[in-house]
Coordinates of C-alpha atoms in Angstrom, one line a residue:
A251 CA 99.8 94.2 4.3
P252 CA 96.2 94.2 3.4
L253 CA 93.8 92.2 5.5
R254 CA 92.7 89.0 3.8
T255 CA 89.2 87.8 4.5
A256 CA 87.6 84.6 3.3
S257 CA 86.0 86.3 0.4
H258 CA 89.4 87.6 -0.9
R259 CA 91.2 84.3 -1.0
T260 CA 93.0 83.5 -4.1
P261 CA 91.5 80.4 -5.7
R262 CA 93.5 77.2 -5.9
P263 CA 94.3 76.0 -9.4
L264 CA 92.2 73.1 -10.5
R265 CA 94.1 69.8 -10.6
R266 CA 93.9 68.1 -13.9
P267 CA 94.1 64.3 -14.2
R268 CA 97.4 63.1 -15.5
V269 CA 97.2 61.8 -19.0
S270 CA 100.2 60.2 -20.5
A271 CA 101.1 61.5 -23.9
P272 CA 100.8 58.9 -26.7
S273 CA 104.1 57.5 -27.7
G274 CA 105.5 58.1 -31.2
R275 CA 105.0 54.5 -32.1
S276 CA 101.3 54.5 -31.2
V277 CA 100.7 57.7 -33.2
L278 CA 102.4 56.1 -36.1
Q279 CA 100.4 52.9 -35.8
N280 CA 97.1 54.8 -35.5
S281 CA 98.0 57.0 -38.5
A282 CA 98.9 54.0 -40.6
F283 CA 95.6 52.3 -39.7
L284 CA 93.7 55.4 -40.6
I285 CA 95.4 55.7 -44.0
V286 CA 94.9 52.0 -44.8
A287 CA 91.3 52.2 -43.7
E288 CA 90.6 55.2 -45.9
V289 CA 92.3 53.6 -48.9
L290 CA 90.3 50.4 -48.5
R291 CA 87.1 52.4 -48.1
R292 CA 87.8 54.3 -51.3
L293 CA 88.7 51.1 -53.2
F294 CA 85.6 49.4 -52.1
S295 CA 83.6 52.5 -53.2
L296 CA 85.2 52.4 -56.6
V297 CA 84.4 48.7 -57.0
T298 CA 80.9 49.2 -55.8
V299 CA 80.3 52.0 -58.4
I300 CA 81.8 49.9 -61.2
L301 CA 79.6 46.9 -60.3
I302 CA 76.4 49.1 -60.0
G303 CA 77.3 50.8 -63.3
R304 CA 77.8 47.5 -65.2
S305 CA 74.7 46.0 -63.6
L306 CA 72.3 48.8 -64.4
G307 CA 73.7 50.2 -67.7
V308 CA 73.9 53.8 -68.6
E309 CA 70.3 54.8 -68.1
G310 CA 69.8 52.7 -65.0
F311 CA 73.0 54.1 -63.5
G312 CA 71.9 57.6 -64.2
Q313 CA 68.7 57.0 -62.5
Y314 CA 70.5 55.4 -59.5
S315 CA 72.8 58.4 -59.3
F316 CA 69.8 60.8 -59.3
V317 CA 68.1 58.8 -56.5
L318 CA 71.3 58.9 -54.4
S319 CA 71.8 62.6 -55.0
F320 CA 68.2 63.5 -54.3
V321 CA 68.2 61.5 -51.0
A322 CA 71.6 63.0 -50.1
V323 CA 70.2 66.5 -50.4
F324 CA 67.8 65.8 -47.6
G325 CA 70.1 63.4 -45.7
G326 CA 71.9 66.2 -43.8
F327 CA 68.7 67.1 -42.1
A328 CA 68.3 63.6 -40.7
N329 CA 71.6 63.9 -38.8
F330 CA 71.7 67.5 -37.4
G331 CA 75.1 66.7 -35.9
L332 CA 73.6 64.4 -33.3
D333 CA 76.5 61.9 -33.5
T334 CA 79.0 64.6 -32.6
V335 CA 76.9 65.8 -29.7
L336 CA 76.5 62.2 -28.5
I337 CA 80.3 61.6 -28.5
R338 CA 80.9 65.0 -26.8
D339 CA 78.4 64.3 -24.0
V340 CA 79.6 60.8 -23.3
A341 CA 83.1 62.1 -23.1
R342 CA 82.0 64.7 -20.6
D343 CA 80.0 62.3 -18.4
P344 CA 80.5 58.6 -19.1
R345 CA 78.0 57.6 -16.4
R346 CA 75.2 58.9 -18.7
T347 CA 76.3 56.9 -21.7
K348 CA 73.2 54.7 -21.9
S349 CA 70.7 57.5 -21.5
Q350 CA 72.6 59.7 -24.0
F351 CA 72.8 56.9 -26.5
T352 CA 69.1 56.1 -26.2
A353 CA 68.1 59.8 -26.5
T354 CA 70.3 60.2 -29.6
L355 CA 68.8 57.1 -31.2
I356 CA 65.2 58.4 -30.5
L357 CA 66.0 61.9 -31.9
K358 CA 67.8 60.4 -34.9
L359 CA 64.8 58.2 -35.6
L360 CA 62.4 61.2 -35.4
T361 CA 64.6 63.5 -37.5
S362 CA 65.2 60.7 -40.1
S363 CA 61.5 59.8 -40.3
L364 CA 60.5 63.5 -40.7
T365 CA 63.2 63.8 -43.4
V366 CA 61.8 60.8 -45.3
V367 CA 58.3 62.4 -45.1
V368 CA 59.6 65.6 -46.6
L369 CA 61.6 63.7 -49.2
A370 CA 58.5 61.7 -50.2
V371 CA 56.4 64.9 -50.5
A372 CA 59.1 66.6 -52.6
I373 CA 59.6 63.7 -55.0
S374 CA 55.8 63.2 -55.4
W375 CA 55.4 66.9 -56.2
L376 CA 57.9 66.7 -59.0
D377 CA 57.1 65.0 -62.2
Y378 CA 59.3 61.8 -62.3
P379 CA 58.5 58.3 -63.6
A380 CA 56.9 56.0 -61.1
A381 CA 60.0 53.8 -60.9
T382 CA 62.2 56.7 -59.9
V383 CA 59.7 57.8 -57.3
E384 CA 59.6 54.3 -55.8
A385 CA 63.4 54.1 -55.8
V386 CA 63.5 57.4 -53.9
Y387 CA 61.0 56.1 -51.4
L388 CA 63.0 52.9 -51.0
M389 CA 66.3 54.7 -50.6
G390 CA 64.7 57.2 -48.2
L391 CA 63.4 54.4 -46.0
A392 CA 66.8 52.8 -46.1
S393 CA 68.4 56.1 -45.1
I394 CA 66.7 55.8 -41.7
F395 CA 68.5 52.6 -41.0
F396 CA 71.8 54.0 -42.3
A397 CA 71.4 57.0 -40.0
L398 CA 70.8 54.7 -37.0
A399 CA 73.8 52.6 -38.0
D400 CA 75.9 55.7 -38.2
T401 CA 75.0 56.6 -34.7
A402 CA 75.8 53.1 -33.4
G403 CA 79.1 53.2 -35.4
A404 CA 80.0 56.6 -33.9
F405 CA 79.3 55.3 -30.5
R406 CA 81.3 52.1 -31.0
Q407 CA 84.1 54.2 -32.5
R408 CA 84.2 56.3 -29.4
H409 CA 84.7 53.3 -27.2
R410 CA 87.1 51.4 -29.4
R411 CA 89.0 54.6 -30.4
D412 CA 89.4 53.5 -33.9
V413 CA 87.8 54.1 -37.3
G414 CA 84.5 52.4 -38.1
V415 CA 85.5 51.2 -41.5
D416 CA 83.2 48.2 -41.2
D417 CA 80.2 50.5 -40.8
R418 CA 81.1 52.4 -44.0
L419 CA 81.5 49.1 -45.9
V420 CA 78.1 47.8 -44.7
A421 CA 76.5 51.1 -45.9
R422 CA 78.2 50.7 -49.3
R423 CA 76.9 47.1 -49.5
G424 CA 73.4 48.4 -48.7
H425 CA 73.7 50.9 -51.6
L426 CA 74.8 48.1 -53.9
V427 CA 71.8 46.0 -52.9
L428 CA 69.4 49.0 -53.2
G429 CA 71.0 49.8 -56.6
R430 CA 69.6 46.6 -58.0
Q431 CA 66.1 47.9 -57.0
V432 CA 66.3 51.2 -58.7
H433 CA 64.8 50.0 -61.9
P434 CA 64.2 46.2 -62.0
E435 CA 62.4 46.4 -65.3
L436 CA 65.3 48.1 -67.0
D437 CA 67.8 45.7 -65.4
H438 CA 65.6 42.7 -66.6
A439 CA 65.3 44.2 -70.1
Q440 CA 69.1 44.7 -70.4
R441 CA 69.8 41.1 -69.4
G442 CA 67.4 39.9 -72.0
A443 CA 69.1 42.0 -74.7
R444 CA 72.5 40.5 -74.0

């Protein structure tokens, strides 16, 4: 038999913590909750779009859609996947939760602010009416708060282990309120014409 020295020992297998498998009932309940939450979110989105469309009229709704689309093009740069990294890092080392959350919020604030600056330069460079430019500025500034709220929602979701439907509804409500600001003169003129 070969001589075994300390450097040739076979490593012990790592012990993994025992995690109980979810029961069929809890999987079914969680799935049902996710389905109901998604249906409610989509219904709320539909109602929001209808209300904004009726409130702003055809031209105002077109302008509102442009503003949302223009801001959304730049919105991906504000996130950079930071929420996913936060959840992953907190799952790896829960003791660093506070520092990871703080660092993510600071990074998200910086990336969102930089994105808004680029957005403002881009819309100013293009030839759009002043009301549209102002609406893009307003929605861009609001997107900073939406980005921070997304991070807080992702963080809460990680700890609650459920879907942050309430965060999505708040964001939709914010779009509804901001939609009224897209073109106040147009909205006022339409009310007078009725």
